[in-house]
mmCIF file of C-alpha atoms and ligand atoms in Angstrom:
data_model
loop_
_atom_site.group_PDB
_atom_site.id
_atom_site.type_symbol
_atom_site.label_atom_id
_atom_site.label_comp_id
_atom_site.label_asym_id
_atom_site.label_seq_id
_atom_site.Cartn_x
_atom_site.Cartn_y
_atom_site.Cartn_z
ATOM 1 C CA MET N 1 143.148 66.906 77.966
ATOM 2 C CA GLY N 2 139.447 66.228 79.035
ATOM 3 C CA GLU N 3 136.577 68.610 78.677
ATOM 4 C CA ILE N 4 136.549 71.765 81.176
ATOM 5 C CA SER N 5 133.776 71.630 83.834
ATOM 6 C CA VAL N 6 131.799 74.935 84.010
ATOM 7 C CA GLY N 7 130.133 75.778 87.095
ATOM 8 C CA ILE N 8 128.569 78.936 89.555
ATOM 9 C CA LEU N 9 131.585 80.696 91.155
ATOM 10 C CA GLY N 10 129.393 83.036 93.168
ATOM 11 C CA ILE N 11 125.877 84.138 93.099
ATOM 12 C CA GLY N 12 124.067 87.341 94.287
ATOM 13 C CA SER N 13 120.383 89.034 93.748
ATOM 14 C CA TYR N 14 118.712 92.153 94.386
ATOM 15 C CA VAL N 15 114.860 93.344 94.719
ATOM 16 C CA PRO N 16 113.910 97.037 94.851
ATOM 17 C CA GLU N 17 112.454 97.885 98.399
ATOM 18 C CA LYS N 18 108.983 98.766 97.346
ATOM 19 C CA ILE N 19 106.343 96.174 98.337
ATOM 20 C CA VAL N 20 103.053 96.033 96.625
ATOM 21 C CA THR N 21 100.899 93.436 98.675
ATOM 22 C CA ASN N 22 97.606 91.642 97.140
ATOM 23 C CA LEU N 23 95.532 93.734 99.700
ATOM 24 C CA GLU N 24 96.704 96.874 97.590
ATOM 25 C CA LEU N 25 95.699 95.148 94.498
ATOM 26 C CA GLU N 26 92.418 94.707 96.222
ATOM 27 C CA GLN N 27 91.739 98.186 96.350
ATOM 28 C CA LYS N 28 92.643 98.907 92.727
ATOM 29 C CA ILE N 29 91.198 95.968 90.803
ATOM 30 C CA ASP N 30 88.163 93.297 91.130
ATOM 31 C CA THR N 31 90.437 90.776 93.058
ATOM 32 C CA THR N 32 90.804 89.502 96.274
ATOM 33 C CA ASP N 33 93.982 88.361 98.424
ATOM 34 C CA LYS N 34 92.153 85.235 99.031
ATOM 35 C CA TRP N 35 91.765 84.284 95.227
ATOM 36 C CA ILE N 36 95.203 85.572 94.362
ATOM 37 C CA VAL N 37 96.669 83.365 97.261
ATOM 38 C CA GLU N 38 94.651 80.085 96.442
ATOM 39 C CA ARG N 39 95.179 80.447 92.459
ATOM 40 C CA THR N 40 98.636 81.458 92.317
ATOM 41 C CA GLY N 41 100.435 81.341 95.871
ATOM 42 C CA ILE N 42 101.548 84.850 95.519
ATOM 43 C CA ARG N 43 101.070 87.262 98.603
ATOM 44 C CA GLU N 44 103.307 90.331 97.577
ATOM 45 C CA ARG N 45 105.640 91.589 94.868
ATOM 46 C CA ARG N 46 108.559 94.081 94.782
ATOM 47 C CA VAL N 47 108.270 97.283 92.215
ATOM 48 C CA ILE N 48 110.796 99.862 91.261
ATOM 49 C CA ASN N 49 110.375 103.336 92.309
ATOM 50 C CA GLN N 50 109.924 105.993 89.483
ATOM 51 C CA GLY N 51 113.525 106.715 88.217
ATOM 52 C CA GLN N 52 114.859 103.095 88.641
ATOM 53 C CA ALA N 53 115.204 100.820 85.902
ATOM 54 C CA THR N 54 116.260 97.354 85.021
ATOM 55 C CA SER N 55 119.836 97.775 84.568
ATOM 56 C CA ASP N 56 119.833 99.477 88.401
ATOM 57 C CA LEU N 57 118.542 95.935 89.790
ATOM 58 C CA ALA N 58 121.151 94.034 87.342
ATOM 59 C CA THR N 59 123.976 96.254 88.645
ATOM 60 C CA LYS N 60 123.425 95.422 92.493
ATOM 61 C CA ALA N 61 122.874 91.826 91.724
ATOM 62 C CA ALA N 62 126.243 91.565 89.424
ATOM 63 C CA GLU N 63 127.903 93.538 92.163
ATOM 64 C CA LYS N 64 127.008 90.971 94.870
ATOM 65 C CA ALA N 65 127.818 87.798 92.739
ATOM 66 C CA LEU N 66 131.346 89.119 91.977
ATOM 67 C CA LYS N 67 132.205 89.635 95.612
ATOM 68 C CA ASP N 68 130.528 86.145 96.361
ATOM 69 C CA ALA N 69 132.924 84.604 93.704
ATOM 70 C CA ARG N 70 135.823 86.681 94.562
ATOM 71 C CA VAL N 71 136.369 87.586 91.049
ATOM 72 C CA THR N 72 136.982 91.287 89.872
ATOM 73 C CA ALA N 73 134.978 92.957 87.489
ATOM 74 C CA GLU N 74 138.235 93.170 85.269
ATOM 75 C CA GLU N 75 138.237 89.305 84.975
ATOM 76 C CA ILE N 76 134.894 89.263 83.624
ATOM 77 C CA ASP N 77 134.838 88.349 79.557
ATOM 78 C CA LEU N 78 131.307 88.493 78.626
ATOM 79 C CA ILE N 79 128.021 89.946 80.339
ATOM 80 C CA ILE N 80 124.963 88.328 79.365
ATOM 81 C CA VAL N 81 121.599 89.708 80.553
ATOM 82 C CA GLY N 82 118.415 87.844 80.121
ATOM 83 C CA THR N 83 115.488 90.569 80.110
ATOM 84 C CA VAL N 84 112.346 91.727 78.172
ATOM 85 C CA THR N 85 112.385 95.133 80.120
ATOM 86 C CA PRO N 86 115.700 96.737 79.073
ATOM 87 C CA ASP N 87 116.221 100.508 80.358
ATOM 88 C CA MET N 88 115.580 101.420 76.596
ATOM 89 C CA ILE N 89 115.528 99.607 73.109
ATOM 90 C CA PHE N 90 119.297 100.074 73.208
ATOM 91 C CA PRO N 91 121.820 100.078 74.258
ATOM 92 C CA SER N 92 121.475 96.863 76.114
ATOM 93 C CA VAL N 93 121.091 96.367 79.652
ATOM 94 C CA ALA N 94 124.448 94.283 79.677
ATOM 95 C CA CYS N 95 126.378 97.298 78.241
ATOM 96 C CA LEU N 96 124.914 99.634 80.849
ATOM 97 C CA VAL N 97 126.018 96.783 83.741
ATOM 98 C CA GLN N 98 129.541 96.914 81.848
ATOM 99 C CA GLN N 99 129.750 100.514 82.244
ATOM 100 C CA ASN N 100 128.282 100.517 86.022
ATOM 101 C CA ILE N 101 130.465 97.722 87.315
ATOM 102 C CA LYS N 102 133.796 98.982 85.120
ATOM 103 C CA ALA N 103 133.850 95.404 83.437
ATOM 104 C CA VAL N 104 136.054 96.984 80.983
ATOM 105 C CA ASN N 105 137.376 93.816 79.545
ATOM 106 C CA ALA N 106 133.967 92.501 78.875
ATOM 107 C CA ALA N 107 132.137 91.960 75.718
ATOM 108 C CA ALA N 108 128.039 92.514 76.525
ATOM 109 C CA PHE N 109 124.762 91.486 75.137
ATOM 110 C CA ASP N 110 121.170 91.165 76.127
ATOM 111 C CA LEU N 111 119.529 87.703 75.367
ATOM 112 C CA THR N 112 115.602 87.715 74.722
ATOM 113 C CA ALA N 113 113.903 84.332 76.049
ATOM 114 C CA VAL N 114 111.599 85.875 78.446
ATOM 115 C CA CYS N 115 111.392 83.772 81.450
ATOM 116 C CA SER N 116 113.665 81.195 80.327
ATOM 117 C CA GLY N 117 116.367 84.088 79.660
ATOM 118 C CA PHE N 118 118.430 82.884 82.651
ATOM 119 C CA ILE N 119 118.582 79.188 81.358
ATOM 120 C CA TYR N 120 119.250 80.407 77.926
ATOM 121 C CA GLY N 121 122.196 82.704 79.205
ATOM 122 C CA ILE N 122 123.542 79.980 81.344
ATOM 123 C CA ALA N 123 123.773 77.628 78.360
ATOM 124 C CA THR N 124 125.316 80.422 76.253
ATOM 125 C CA ALA N 125 127.918 80.936 78.680
ATOM 126 C CA ASN N 126 128.792 77.460 79.396
ATOM 127 C CA ALA N 127 129.210 76.981 75.620
ATOM 128 C CA PHE N 128 131.630 79.986 75.361
ATOM 129 C CA ILE N 129 133.786 78.613 78.614
ATOM 130 C CA LYS N 130 133.669 75.140 77.255
ATOM 131 C CA ALA N 131 135.040 76.091 73.676
ATOM 132 C CA GLY N 132 137.818 77.850 75.400
ATOM 133 C CA THR N 133 136.742 81.541 74.070
ATOM 134 C CA TYR N 134 136.126 83.193 77.460
ATOM 135 C CA LYS N 135 137.138 82.519 80.895
ATOM 136 C CA LYS N 136 134.623 84.296 83.383
ATOM 137 C CA ILE N 137 131.177 85.016 82.386
ATOM 138 C CA LEU N 138 128.351 87.093 84.147
ATOM 139 C CA VAL N 139 125.125 85.711 83.729
ATOM 140 C CA ILE N 140 122.167 88.070 84.948
ATOM 141 C CA GLY N 141 118.340 87.664 84.780
ATOM 142 C CA ALA N 142 116.846 91.230 85.477
ATOM 143 C CA GLU N 143 113.415 92.597 85.125
ATOM 144 C CA ALA N 144 111.066 95.577 85.830
ATOM 145 C CA LEU N 145 108.067 93.928 84.447
ATOM 146 C CA SER N 146 106.100 96.411 86.366
ATOM 147 C CA THR N 147 106.591 98.488 83.769
ATOM 148 C CA ILE N 148 104.907 96.581 80.916
ATOM 149 C CA THR N 149 101.968 95.485 83.384
ATOM 150 C CA ASN N 150 98.538 97.016 82.933
ATOM 151 C CA TRP N 151 97.979 97.594 86.662
ATOM 152 C CA GLU N 152 94.029 97.616 85.889
ATOM 153 C CA ASP N 153 94.230 94.195 84.293
ATOM 154 C CA ARG N 154 93.523 91.569 86.894
ATOM 155 C CA ASN N 155 94.504 88.866 84.821
ATOM 156 C CA THR N 156 97.998 89.780 84.691
ATOM 157 C CA ALA N 157 98.590 92.682 87.621
ATOM 158 C CA ILE N 158 98.345 90.152 90.301
ATOM 159 C CA LEU N 159 101.301 88.106 88.757
ATOM 160 C CA PHE N 160 104.169 89.827 87.830
ATOM 161 C CA GLY N 161 106.958 91.432 90.024
ATOM 162 C CA ASP N 162 110.453 93.259 89.735
ATOM 163 C CA GLY N 163 114.042 91.957 90.637
ATOM 164 C CA ALA N 164 117.491 90.599 89.460
ATOM 165 C CA GLY N 165 119.597 87.598 90.194
ATOM 166 C CA ALA N 166 123.241 87.193 88.583
ATOM 167 C CA VAL N 167 125.910 84.208 88.716
ATOM 168 C CA VAL N 168 129.638 84.262 87.736
ATOM 169 C CA LEU N 169 130.267 81.396 85.607
ATOM 170 C CA GLY N 170 133.777 79.869 85.368
ATOM 171 C CA GLU N 171 135.925 76.655 85.663
ATOM 172 C CA VAL N 172 135.137 74.303 88.326
ATOM 173 C CA SER N 173 136.632 71.042 89.449
ATOM 174 C CA PRO N 174 135.928 67.915 87.477
ATOM 175 C CA GLY N 175 132.324 66.424 88.283
ATOM 176 C CA TYR N 176 131.080 69.783 89.445
ATOM 177 C CA GLY N 177 129.302 72.502 87.361
ATOM 178 C CA ILE N 178 126.650 72.202 84.764
ATOM 179 C CA ILE N 179 126.599 68.604 83.975
ATOM 180 C CA GLY N 180 123.108 68.407 81.858
ATOM 181 C CA LEU N 181 121.169 70.978 79.867
ATOM 182 C CA ASP N 182 118.082 71.064 77.622
ATOM 183 C CA LEU N 183 116.603 74.042 75.622
ATOM 184 C CA GLY N 184 113.605 74.665 73.528
ATOM 185 C CA ALA N 185 111.138 76.770 71.755
ATOM 186 C CA GLU N 186 107.708 76.850 70.194
ATOM 187 C CA GLY N 187 107.246 80.047 68.092
ATOM 188 C CA SER N 188 103.935 78.748 67.115
ATOM 189 C CA GLY N 189 102.641 79.538 70.576
ATOM 190 C CA GLY N 190 103.752 83.152 70.389
ATOM 191 C CA HIS N 191 100.673 84.758 70.655
ATOM 192 C CA LEU N 192 99.772 83.276 73.836
ATOM 193 C CA LEU N 193 102.128 85.501 75.740
ATOM 194 C CA ASN N 194 103.500 88.619 74.574
ATOM 195 C CA VAL N 195 103.733 92.505 74.328
ATOM 196 C CA PRO N 196 102.216 93.329 71.035
ATOM 197 C CA GLY N 197 103.053 97.070 70.523
ATOM 198 C CA GLY N 198 106.252 99.223 70.485
ATOM 199 C CA GLY N 199 108.307 96.886 68.145
ATOM 200 C CA SER N 200 109.081 97.254 64.191
ATOM 201 C CA ARG N 201 105.376 95.260 63.747
ATOM 202 C CA MET N 202 103.413 98.146 65.498
ATOM 203 C CA PRO N 203 105.511 101.176 66.611
ATOM 204 C CA VAL N 204 104.628 103.235 69.314
ATOM 205 C CA THR N 205 101.835 105.430 68.481
ATOM 206 C CA THR N 206 98.811 107.424 70.567
ATOM 207 C CA GLU N 207 96.667 104.501 69.080
ATOM 208 C CA SER N 208 98.910 101.595 70.460
ATOM 209 C CA ILE N 209 99.108 103.230 73.812
ATOM 210 C CA SER N 210 95.516 103.752 74.038
ATOM 211 C CA GLN N 211 94.645 100.135 73.276
ATOM 212 C CA GLY N 212 97.106 99.243 75.889
ATOM 213 C CA LEU N 213 99.220 96.982 73.330
ATOM 214 C CA HIS N 214 102.694 98.224 75.334
ATOM 215 C CA PHE N 215 101.511 95.873 78.131
ATOM 216 C CA ILE N 216 101.944 92.300 78.668
ATOM 217 C CA HIS N 217 98.982 90.162 76.980
ATOM 218 C CA MET N 218 98.497 86.714 77.921
ATOM 219 C CA ASP N 219 96.263 83.484 77.605
ATOM 220 C CA GLY N 220 96.708 82.469 81.232
ATOM 221 C CA ASN N 221 94.866 79.008 80.633
ATOM 222 C CA GLU N 222 96.522 77.975 77.629
ATOM 223 C CA VAL N 223 100.350 79.138 79.158
ATOM 224 C CA PHE N 224 99.292 77.176 82.326
ATOM 225 C CA LYS N 225 98.618 74.062 80.475
ATOM 226 C CA PHE N 226 101.759 74.427 78.524
ATOM 227 C CA ALA N 227 103.791 74.889 81.623
ATOM 228 C CA ILE N 228 102.358 71.894 83.260
ATOM 229 C CA LYS N 229 103.603 69.556 80.329
ATOM 230 C CA ILE N 230 106.988 71.320 79.459
ATOM 231 C CA MET N 231 108.379 71.614 83.094
ATOM 232 C CA GLY N 232 108.807 67.933 83.779
ATOM 233 C CA GLU N 233 109.526 66.903 80.051
ATOM 234 C CA THR N 234 112.712 69.467 80.087
ATOM 235 C CA VAL N 235 113.884 68.552 83.387
ATOM 236 C CA ASN N 236 114.025 64.945 82.587
ATOM 237 C CA LYS N 237 115.652 65.602 79.022
ATOM 238 C CA ALA N 238 118.287 67.572 81.102
ATOM 239 C CA LEU N 239 118.601 64.718 83.675
ATOM 240 C CA ALA N 240 119.123 62.243 80.509
ATOM 241 C CA ASN N 241 121.873 64.533 79.136
ATOM 242 C CA ALA N 242 123.366 64.316 82.708
ATOM 243 C CA LYS N 243 123.196 60.630 82.641
ATOM 244 C CA LEU N 244 121.053 61.158 86.098
ATOM 245 C CA SER N 245 117.373 60.077 86.893
ATOM 246 C CA GLN N 246 114.654 61.882 88.982
ATOM 247 C CA GLU N 247 116.262 60.123 92.207
ATOM 248 C CA ASP N 248 119.256 62.074 91.910
ATOM 249 C CA ILE N 249 117.935 65.607 92.283
ATOM 250 C CA ASN N 250 118.554 67.085 95.820
ATOM 251 C CA CYS N 251 116.988 70.340 94.886
ATOM 252 C CA LEU N 252 114.514 71.817 92.442
ATOM 253 C CA VAL N 253 114.889 75.454 91.662
ATOM 254 C CA PRO N 254 112.024 76.250 89.318
ATOM 255 C CA HIS N 255 110.776 79.406 87.420
ATOM 256 C CA GLN N 256 108.255 81.070 90.149
ATOM 257 C CA ALA N 257 105.121 81.564 88.042
ATOM 258 C CA ASN N 258 102.336 80.013 89.911
ATOM 259 C CA LEU N 259 102.478 77.499 92.973
ATOM 260 C CA ARG N 260 99.941 75.177 91.160
ATOM 261 C CA ILE N 261 102.364 74.882 88.354
ATOM 262 C CA ILE N 262 105.185 74.288 90.911
ATOM 263 C CA GLN N 263 103.208 71.559 92.685
ATOM 264 C CA SER N 264 102.642 69.926 89.212
ATOM 265 C CA ALA N 265 106.036 69.826 88.329
ATOM 266 C CA ALA N 266 107.200 68.471 91.451
ATOM 267 C CA LYS N 267 104.668 65.616 91.475
ATOM 268 C CA ARG N 268 105.647 64.820 87.849
ATOM 269 C CA LEU N 269 109.552 64.572 88.805
ATOM 270 C CA GLY N 270 108.264 62.553 92.002
ATOM 271 C CA LEU N 271 109.994 65.421 94.263
ATOM 272 C CA PRO N 272 108.554 66.069 97.443
ATOM 273 C CA LEU N 273 107.868 69.819 98.001
ATOM 274 C CA GLU N 274 110.516 70.293 100.738
ATOM 275 C CA LYS N 275 113.136 69.626 97.888
ATOM 276 C CA VAL N 276 111.855 72.713 95.931
ATOM 277 C CA VAL N 277 112.988 76.298 96.555
ATOM 278 C CA ILE N 278 109.666 78.516 96.468
ATOM 279 C CA ASN N 279 109.619 82.339 97.044
ATOM 280 C CA LEU N 280 106.930 83.391 94.523
ATOM 281 C CA ASP N 281 105.021 84.588 97.690
ATOM 282 C CA LYS N 282 107.334 87.123 98.302
ATOM 283 C CA TYR N 283 108.376 88.091 94.758
ATOM 284 C CA GLY N 284 105.654 87.062 92.285
ATOM 285 C CA ASN N 285 106.837 86.089 88.745
ATOM 286 C CA THR N 286 109.947 88.089 88.038
ATOM 287 C CA SER N 287 110.317 86.345 84.575
ATOM 288 C CA ALA N 288 114.160 85.988 83.925
ATOM 289 C CA ALA N 289 115.231 86.970 87.365
ATOM 290 C CA SER N 290 113.066 84.382 89.287
ATOM 291 C CA ILE N 291 115.330 81.536 88.925
ATOM 292 C CA PRO N 292 118.561 83.168 90.162
ATOM 293 C CA LEU N 293 116.594 85.102 93.024
ATOM 294 C CA ALA N 294 115.369 81.513 94.055
ATOM 295 C CA LEU N 295 118.749 79.828 93.586
ATOM 296 C CA ASP N 296 120.340 82.495 95.712
ATOM 297 C CA GLU N 297 117.914 82.134 98.466
ATOM 298 C CA GLY N 298 118.272 78.327 98.230
ATOM 299 C CA VAL N 299 122.122 78.633 98.685
ATOM 300 C CA LYS N 300 122.258 81.219 101.135
ATOM 301 C CA SER N 301 119.700 79.556 103.234
ATOM 302 C CA GLY N 302 121.961 76.394 103.480
ATOM 303 C CA ARG N 303 119.514 74.430 101.670
ATOM 304 C CA ILE N 304 121.603 73.768 98.800
ATOM 305 C CA LYS N 305 124.604 72.513 99.878
ATOM 306 C CA ASN N 306 128.216 71.517 98.501
ATOM 307 C CA GLY N 307 127.756 68.322 96.517
ATOM 308 C CA ASP N 308 123.803 68.596 95.697
ATOM 309 C CA VAL N 309 122.432 67.845 92.481
ATOM 310 C CA ILE N 310 120.283 70.969 91.610
ATOM 311 C CA ALA N 311 117.774 71.226 88.713
ATOM 312 C CA ILE N 312 116.867 74.746 87.451
ATOM 313 C CA VAL N 313 114.117 74.731 85.022
ATOM 314 C CA GLY N 314 111.931 77.732 83.247
ATOM 315 C CA PHE N 315 109.156 78.229 80.723
ATOM 316 C CA GLY N 316 107.940 81.405 79.232
ATOM 317 C CA GLY N 317 106.979 83.717 76.387
ATOM 318 C CA GLY N 318 108.221 82.377 73.080
ATOM 319 C CA LEU N 319 107.284 79.966 73.860
ATOM 320 C CA THR N 320 110.551 79.068 75.490
ATOM 321 C CA TRP N 321 111.721 76.615 77.953
ATOM 322 C CA GLY N 322 114.859 75.056 79.463
ATOM 323 C CA ALA N 323 116.415 73.003 82.247
ATOM 324 C CA GLY N 324 119.881 72.641 83.835
ATOM 325 C CA ILE N 325 121.404 69.844 86.103
ATOM 326 C CA ILE N 326 124.261 71.470 88.458
ATOM 327 C CA ARG N 327 126.212 69.636 90.468
ATOM 328 C CA TRP N 328 126.640 72.254 93.245
ATOM 329 C CA GLY N 329 130.065 73.312 94.488
ATOM 330 C CA LYS N 330 133.367 74.212 92.905
HETATM 331 O O1 LIG O 1 106.267 83.385 83.321
HETATM 332 C C1 LIG O 1 104.965 82.693 82.616
HETATM 333 C C2 LIG O 1 103.798 83.568 82.875
HETATM 334 N N1 LIG O 1 102.598 83.275 83.018
HETATM 335 C C3 LIG O 1 102.141 82.150 83.648
HETATM 336 O O2 LIG O 1 102.862 81.248 84.136
HETATM 337 C C4 LIG O 1 100.580 82.036 83.773
HETATM 338 C C5 LIG O 1 100.318 80.785 83.876
HETATM 339 N N2 LIG O 1 98.705 80.709 84.046
HETATM 340 C C6 LIG O 1 98.148 81.125 85.299
HETATM 341 O O3 LIG O 1 98.863 81.073 86.376
HETATM 342 C C7 LIG O 1 96.894 80.958 85.774
HETATM 343 O O4 LIG O 1 96.016 80.599 84.569
HETATM 344 C C8 LIG O 1 96.231 82.344 86.148
HETATM 345 C C9 LIG O 1 96.496 82.759 87.434
HETATM 346 C C10 LIG O 1 96.633 83.543 85.313
HETATM 347 C C11 LIG O 1 94.677 82.285 86.145
HETATM 348 O O5 LIG O 1 94.287 81.321 86.994
HETATM 349 P P1 LIG O 1 93.342 80.205 86.747
HETATM 350 O O6 LIG O 1 93.149 79.061 87.785
HETATM 351 O O7 LIG O 1 93.560 79.791 85.534
HETATM 352 O O8 LIG O 1 91.713 81.011 86.375
HETATM 353 P P2 LIG O 1 90.969 81.347 85.075
HETATM 354 O O9 LIG O 1 91.755 82.206 84.289
HETATM 355 O O10 LIG O 1 90.244 80.040 84.824
HETATM 356 O O11 LIG O 1 89.665 82.029 85.826
HETATM 357 C C12 LIG O 1 88.734 81.279 86.757
HETATM 358 C C13 LIG O 1 87.908 82.612 87.482
HETATM 359 C C14 LIG O 1 87.151 83.035 86.442
HETATM 360 O O12 LIG O 1 86.012 83.714 86.515
HETATM 361 P P3 LIG O 1 84.661 82.682 86.190
HETATM 362 O O13 LIG O 1 84.606 82.842 84.674
HETATM 363 O O14 LIG O 1 84.886 81.166 86.614
HETATM 364 O O15 LIG O 1 83.320 83.067 86.750
HETATM 365 C C15 LIG O 1 88.035 84.550 86.106
HETATM 366 O O16 LIG O 1 87.292 85.664 85.657
HETATM 367 O O17 LIG O 1 88.529 83.514 88.235
HETATM 368 C C16 LIG O 1 88.411 84.834 87.470
HETATM 369 N N3 LIG O 1 89.435 85.602 87.657
HETATM 370 C C17 LIG O 1 89.918 86.321 89.016
HETATM 371 N N4 LIG O 1 89.209 86.466 90.177
HETATM 372 C C18 LIG O 1 89.628 87.307 90.955
HETATM 373 C C19 LIG O 1 90.566 85.848 86.917
HETATM 374 N N5 LIG O 1 91.454 86.496 87.395
HETATM 375 C C20 LIG O 1 90.783 86.878 88.746
HETATM 376 C C21 LIG O 1 91.487 87.830 89.689
HETATM 377 N N6 LIG O 1 90.850 87.981 90.862
HETATM 378 N N7 LIG O 1 92.861 88.592 89.564
#
């Protein structure tokens, strides 16, 4: 008997209603709509209301994905949530979602790979299903980055937003589904993008808060250089793993961090921008949620069709990165 083919049975996403435009940021910090659009491509982002949290977004995305897949919550064997903004340190967002959707037969855990969290989650779920351990797995990328963003720091406040995307993974027909993967990490670059306070190294104190150590800290230029280099490399490795080449890609679904990074990746992969799903103008960088949010948009808008070869690719804090090649369909 050949190996099981694992693919996406259904997909869903959710963003909170509240919109923060560049013009609103102009009122608060020393920046302009023009600068933000020219340097990043972002025009607005979604932000949770007080009282909302990551698991609320994750639950709504999960419910949509289950409906799209025509799979019941009871059929789910495992829930994996990629997030760096859990509702609290523990329990995990995955356990909160399990309770909300009543996935009573599912194991549940969160996974930390920052903006690569969704791809790490897909790779983990793929391995569990291929091994025969589980049949149906919910993989969710969900973030409320607005809660760890310093809204007075123009280097980061312009970039981030909140949202969630989810997929149900399971067995698909031979030839379809995940056909290539690549994951990587470079811990030596961890200091380039981090939240230094609030963990065991630097627990929360009034001093850590007054120093803003509970917020995202980023060396934007270094992360930019890293992103430009790694996006093409990791897609090429995943393509080699799938025994395909750049010309075979019908659609690229990249992590939505900066339009200039996406343009550079497309160029390196020899892809015209028409083959790239871009929605960061509306949502900014939603970390682990950005790829499933873009993938859902690509599918629902009809741009991604049955039989298409899709490349998903992300990079982020850790440093981490990853890419997946998927032949769309069941
Ligand atoms: O998921 C991964 C997370 N992170 C990323 O992907 C971030 C990757 N990095 C980036 O996207 C870019 O580096 C940024 C968008 C963060 C910054 O863009 P940049 O083109 O690298 O700008 P820069 O930091 O080199 O700054 C250029 C100028 C500076 O002024 P001077 O020194 O030339 O006078 C900055 O002070 O722009 C200034 N600047 C701003 N001006 C208006 C920096 N931030 C802003 C701002 N508004 N928000």
